[in-house]
Every structure is written in C-alpha cells, then in structure tokens.
Tab-separated table of C-alpha atoms in Angstrom:
chain	number	residue	atom	x	y	z
U	1	UNK	CA	151.503	205.819	90.194
U	2	UNK	CA	150.389	209.308	91.191
U	3	UNK	CA	153.436	210.819	89.449
U	4	UNK	CA	152.450	209.091	86.207
U	5	UNK	CA	148.878	210.355	86.564
U	6	UNK	CA	149.985	213.975	87.031
U	7	UNK	CA	152.496	213.725	84.186
U	8	UNK	CA	149.765	212.324	81.918
U	9	UNK	CA	147.372	215.145	82.803
U	10	UNK	CA	150.030	217.812	82.182
U	11	UNK	CA	150.971	216.217	78.845
U	12	UNK	CA	147.326	216.051	77.743
U	13	UNK	CA	146.892	219.734	78.602
U	14	UNK	CA	149.962	220.781	76.625
U	15	UNK	CA	149.018	218.652	73.605
U	16	UNK	CA	145.434	219.941	73.657
U	17	UNK	CA	146.698	223.539	73.888
U	18	UNK	CA	149.039	222.987	70.938
U	19	UNK	CA	146.354	221.314	68.794
U	20	UNK	CA	143.754	224.035	69.469
U	21	UNK	CA	146.243	226.875	68.979
U	22	UNK	CA	146.201	227.922	72.636
U	23	UNK	CA	149.801	227.051	73.492
U	24	UNK	CA	150.448	230.642	74.592
U	25	UNK	CA	147.564	230.439	77.072
U	26	UNK	CA	148.986	227.137	78.365
U	27	UNK	CA	152.426	228.740	78.846
U	28	UNK	CA	150.914	231.723	80.653
U	29	UNK	CA	148.850	229.398	82.803
U	30	UNK	CA	151.941	227.390	83.785
U	31	UNK	CA	153.862	230.534	84.761
U	32	UNK	CA	150.928	232.029	86.681
U	33	UNK	CA	150.354	228.749	88.515
U	34	UNK	CA	154.039	228.514	89.450
U	35	UNK	CA	153.969	232.014	90.964
U	36	UNK	CA	150.701	231.235	92.765
U	37	UNK	CA	152.117	227.971	94.169
U	38	UNK	CA	155.152	229.764	95.628
U	39	UNK	CA	152.926	232.491	97.134
U	40	UNK	CA	150.662	229.872	98.699
U	41	UNK	CA	153.655	227.976	100.107
U	42	UNK	CA	155.031	231.137	101.729
U	43	UNK	CA	151.632	231.930	103.237
U	44	UNK	CA	151.187	228.376	104.519
U	45	UNK	CA	154.724	228.412	105.940
U	46	UNK	CA	153.823	231.390	108.111
U	47	UNK	CA	150.596	229.766	109.295
U	48	UNK	CA	152.328	226.455	110.000
U	49	UNK	CA	155.103	228.230	111.922
U	50	UNK	CA	152.587	230.155	114.026
U	51	UNK	CA	150.405	227.175	114.956
U	52	UNK	CA	153.343	224.827	115.489
U	53	UNK	CA	154.820	227.453	117.804
U	54	UNK	CA	151.542	227.683	119.714
U	55	UNK	CA	151.496	223.884	120.002
U	56	UNK	CA	155.094	223.906	121.261
U	57	UNK	CA	154.262	226.581	123.848
U	58	UNK	CA	151.295	224.466	124.933
U	59	UNK	CA	153.568	221.460	125.407
U	60	UNK	CA	156.160	223.423	127.395
U	61	UNK	CA	153.536	225.112	129.581
U	62	UNK	CA	151.798	221.842	130.406
U	63	UNK	CA	148.555	222.716	128.619
U	64	UNK	CA	148.899	219.748	126.271
U	65	UNK	CA	149.476	217.389	129.205
U	66	UNK	CA	146.433	218.819	131.005
U	67	UNK	CA	144.318	218.387	127.858
U	68	UNK	CA	145.661	214.842	127.442
U	69	UNK	CA	144.515	213.999	130.975
U	70	UNK	CA	141.073	215.353	130.124
U	71	UNK	CA	141.023	213.042	127.105
U	72	UNK	CA	141.976	210.034	129.232
U	73	UNK	CA	138.376	208.687	129.612
U	74	UNK	CA	137.805	209.012	125.864
U	75	UNK	CA	141.082	207.237	125.066
U	76	UNK	CA	140.207	204.531	127.603
U	77	UNK	CA	136.872	204.016	125.816
U	78	UNK	CA	138.467	203.940	122.354
U	79	UNK	CA	141.470	201.802	123.350
U	80	UNK	CA	140.396	199.660	126.339
U	81	UNK	CA	143.233	197.143	125.867
U	82	UNK	CA	146.054	199.693	126.193
U	83	UNK	CA	147.397	199.595	129.773
U	84	UNK	CA	147.131	202.697	131.962
U	85	UNK	CA	150.123	205.050	131.810
U	86	UNK	CA	151.385	203.395	128.626
U	87	UNK	CA	153.349	205.854	126.402
U	88	UNK	CA	151.004	205.143	123.495
U	89	UNK	CA	148.173	206.922	125.317
U	90	UNK	CA	150.194	210.130	125.622
U	91	UNK	CA	151.123	210.070	121.929
U	92	UNK	CA	147.532	209.340	120.905
U	93	UNK	CA	146.269	212.228	123.052
U	94	UNK	CA	148.818	214.643	121.560
U	95	UNK	CA	147.864	213.503	118.059
U	96	UNK	CA	144.163	213.997	118.765
U	97	UNK	CA	144.699	217.487	120.203
U	98	UNK	CA	146.733	218.552	117.165
U	99	UNK	CA	144.039	217.180	114.846
U	100	UNK	CA	141.310	218.995	116.810
U	101	UNK	CA	143.139	222.241	116.039
U	102	UNK	CA	143.567	221.321	112.375
U	103	UNK	CA	147.341	220.951	112.761
U	104	UNK	CA	147.879	217.847	110.635
U	105	UNK	CA	151.609	218.548	110.287
U	106	UNK	CA	151.965	218.797	114.096
U	107	UNK	CA	149.893	215.635	114.565
U	108	UNK	CA	152.106	213.510	112.315
U	109	UNK	CA	155.155	213.091	114.656
U	110	UNK	CA	152.915	212.125	117.572
U	111	UNK	CA	150.984	209.764	115.286
U	112	UNK	CA	154.176	208.007	114.161
U	113	UNK	CA	155.343	207.634	117.771
U	114	UNK	CA	151.926	206.293	118.731
U	115	UNK	CA	152.128	203.650	116.006
U	116	UNK	CA	155.643	202.652	117.108
U	117	UNK	CA	154.467	202.388	120.700
U	118	UNK	CA	151.435	200.302	119.681
U	119	UNK	CA	153.730	198.030	117.678
U	120	UNK	CA	155.940	197.525	120.751
U	121	UNK	CA	152.838	196.761	122.819
U	122	UNK	CA	151.775	194.173	120.227
U	123	UNK	CA	155.258	192.613	120.396
U	124	UNK	CA	155.002	192.356	124.190
U	125	UNK	CA	151.633	190.647	123.958
U	126	UNK	CA	152.822	188.145	121.370
U	127	UNK	CA	156.071	187.335	123.168
U	128	UNK	CA	158.296	189.212	120.743
U	129	UNK	CA	156.765	187.704	117.605
U	130	UNK	CA	154.833	189.837	115.152
U	131	UNK	CA	152.218	188.399	112.821
U	132	UNK	CA	152.638	191.219	110.310
U	133	UNK	CA	148.982	192.161	110.842
U	134	UNK	CA	148.010	195.493	112.388
U	135	UNK	CA	146.436	195.202	115.830
U	136	UNK	CA	142.928	196.442	116.650
U	137	UNK	CA	144.452	199.450	118.396
U	138	UNK	CA	146.550	200.326	115.332
U	139	UNK	CA	143.543	200.107	113.008
U	140	UNK	CA	141.355	202.138	115.362
U	141	UNK	CA	144.006	204.825	115.728
U	142	UNK	CA	144.551	205.005	111.975
U	143	UNK	CA	140.827	205.410	111.287
U	144	UNK	CA	140.496	208.109	113.960
U	145	UNK	CA	143.563	209.899	112.622
U	146	UNK	CA	142.191	209.873	109.071
U	147	UNK	CA	138.681	211.002	110.048
U	148	UNK	CA	140.170	213.534	112.528
U	149	UNK	CA	137.519	215.728	114.111
U	150	UNK	CA	138.635	219.314	113.482
U	151	UNK	CA	137.465	222.346	115.408
U	152	UNK	CA	139.631	224.795	113.460
U	153	UNK	CA	140.358	223.730	109.841
U	154	UNK	CA	143.478	225.893	109.542
U	155	UNK	CA	144.495	224.634	106.091
U	156	UNK	CA	141.111	225.261	104.495
U	157	UNK	CA	140.845	228.735	106.029
U	158	UNK	CA	144.295	229.574	104.634
U	159	UNK	CA	143.414	228.252	101.169
U	160	UNK	CA	140.132	230.183	101.087
U	161	UNK	CA	141.923	233.338	102.186
U	162	UNK	CA	144.587	232.876	99.509
U	163	UNK	CA	142.013	232.518	96.751
U	164	UNK	CA	140.041	235.616	97.704
U	165	UNK	CA	137.133	234.222	99.716
U	166	UNK	CA	134.940	236.978	101.186
U	167	UNK	CA	134.574	234.961	104.400
U	168	UNK	CA	137.371	232.364	104.784
U	169	UNK	CA	136.145	231.216	108.216
U	170	UNK	CA	132.677	230.290	106.892
U	171	UNK	CA	134.075	226.774	106.414
U	172	UNK	CA	134.392	226.193	110.180
U	173	UNK	CA	130.819	225.017	110.923
U	174	UNK	CA	130.542	222.691	107.882
U	175	UNK	CA	134.018	221.298	108.615
U	176	UNK	CA	133.116	220.554	112.241
U	177	UNK	CA	129.904	218.835	111.136
U	178	UNK	CA	131.597	216.806	108.383
U	179	UNK	CA	134.534	215.675	110.548
U	180	UNK	CA	132.209	214.937	113.473
U	181	UNK	CA	130.133	212.617	111.279
U	182	UNK	CA	133.230	210.941	109.829
U	183	UNK	CA	134.773	210.462	113.278
U	184	UNK	CA	131.576	209.070	114.815
U	185	UNK	CA	131.208	206.718	111.839
U	186	UNK	CA	134.809	205.580	112.318
U	187	UNK	CA	134.306	204.958	116.047
U	188	UNK	CA	131.086	202.987	115.470
U	189	UNK	CA	132.755	200.896	112.763
U	190	UNK	CA	135.817	200.153	114.937
U	191	UNK	CA	133.703	199.151	117.932
U	192	UNK	CA	131.534	196.923	115.728
U	193	UNK	CA	134.554	195.183	114.174
U	194	UNK	CA	136.236	194.709	117.571
U	195	UNK	CA	133.027	193.159	118.924
U	196	UNK	CA	132.896	190.770	115.953
U	197	UNK	CA	136.529	189.758	116.503
U	198	UNK	CA	135.895	189.044	120.197
U	199	UNK	CA	132.982	186.762	119.294
U	200	UNK	CA	135.045	184.675	116.822
C-alpha cells in the first residue's frame, strides 16, 4: 500500500510540473534528491557502524550484562509473569539498552529474539498449543519498544547535522521529554489493561 502511495505522489508531482511548465525543475529536483539520499546513506552508515561497534564492545566487555542486571528490577515490574533467569529477560534488557542509546537498528535483533522467547514461554504455559493471540508480555514489550525512551537520539542528530542545523544536538532534551512521556503512557496503559484482564 505504501509503495502505491509513494508512486502516486511522485506521479502527481511529475504531472503537475509538466502542466505548469516546470518539468526542468522537477528533473533537477529528482537528481539533487538522489545525490542527497546517497550522501545521507553514507553518513548514516558511518554513524551506524560506530555505534553498533560500541554496542558490540559493550557486549564483549560485559558492560551490557552489567546494565541488564541493573535493569532487572524494572523488567521484573514490567513483566512480572516472566520467570527469573528466563532468556527473554536478557533479550528485553539488551533491546531496552539499545533503544536508550537511540540505536534502533541494534535493538531490532534483540527485540526479535525477545519475541521468539516470549512465544516459546507462551507455548510452555499453554501446553504446546498457541491461541494465535499475543500474550500480555508480547503486547507490553511491543508498546515499550515502539515508545522507546531515548537518551541519545542518534538518528535525529545525524539528520539535523546533514541538513545544516546550527546545533544538531539541541534535539536531545525535547527527545528525552517526548519519549519519556510516550514510554510512561505506554507503561500506564499496559498495567491498566493487564489489571482489567486479571479481573475478568
């Protein structure tokens, strides 16, 4: 559906440019945008490589494990039904740490493993039979992953730098505030829904 939407928008732009006699400006805009997209990709590739490397060093040095242990009380509060020392907790902690640092691409593998582990846990609880409905833990994790409190919005800083912002890091405080509100709202909603489910 999204592909059709983009194709429609591009077609409208070209037709409008042709009708108004600005087809040359449209062509120049397409070429300039293509060059800009490649430049942005190269810049983002360097940033992704650097932060992914830092994350990998943190994993190898044990810093990620130490941070995950610090997050244990929070994870216990958010996911009280996940047993202690279950693999899902480790994956959730790694995902949360990566999201805190604004490393969405580094958070994705841990997030997928967390979902797989939560699915296996759901299978164990149901005796090997799945209802096809996401568990409370899966829904809570998904909401937290989407809202994702970020301390360092790496992507936004890179975009602002690319497009000539005088102060690319000025986004940090508003981003922390916005993601803090979204995360707290997500946690409150999840706890409210879980409480309703327990009562029914």
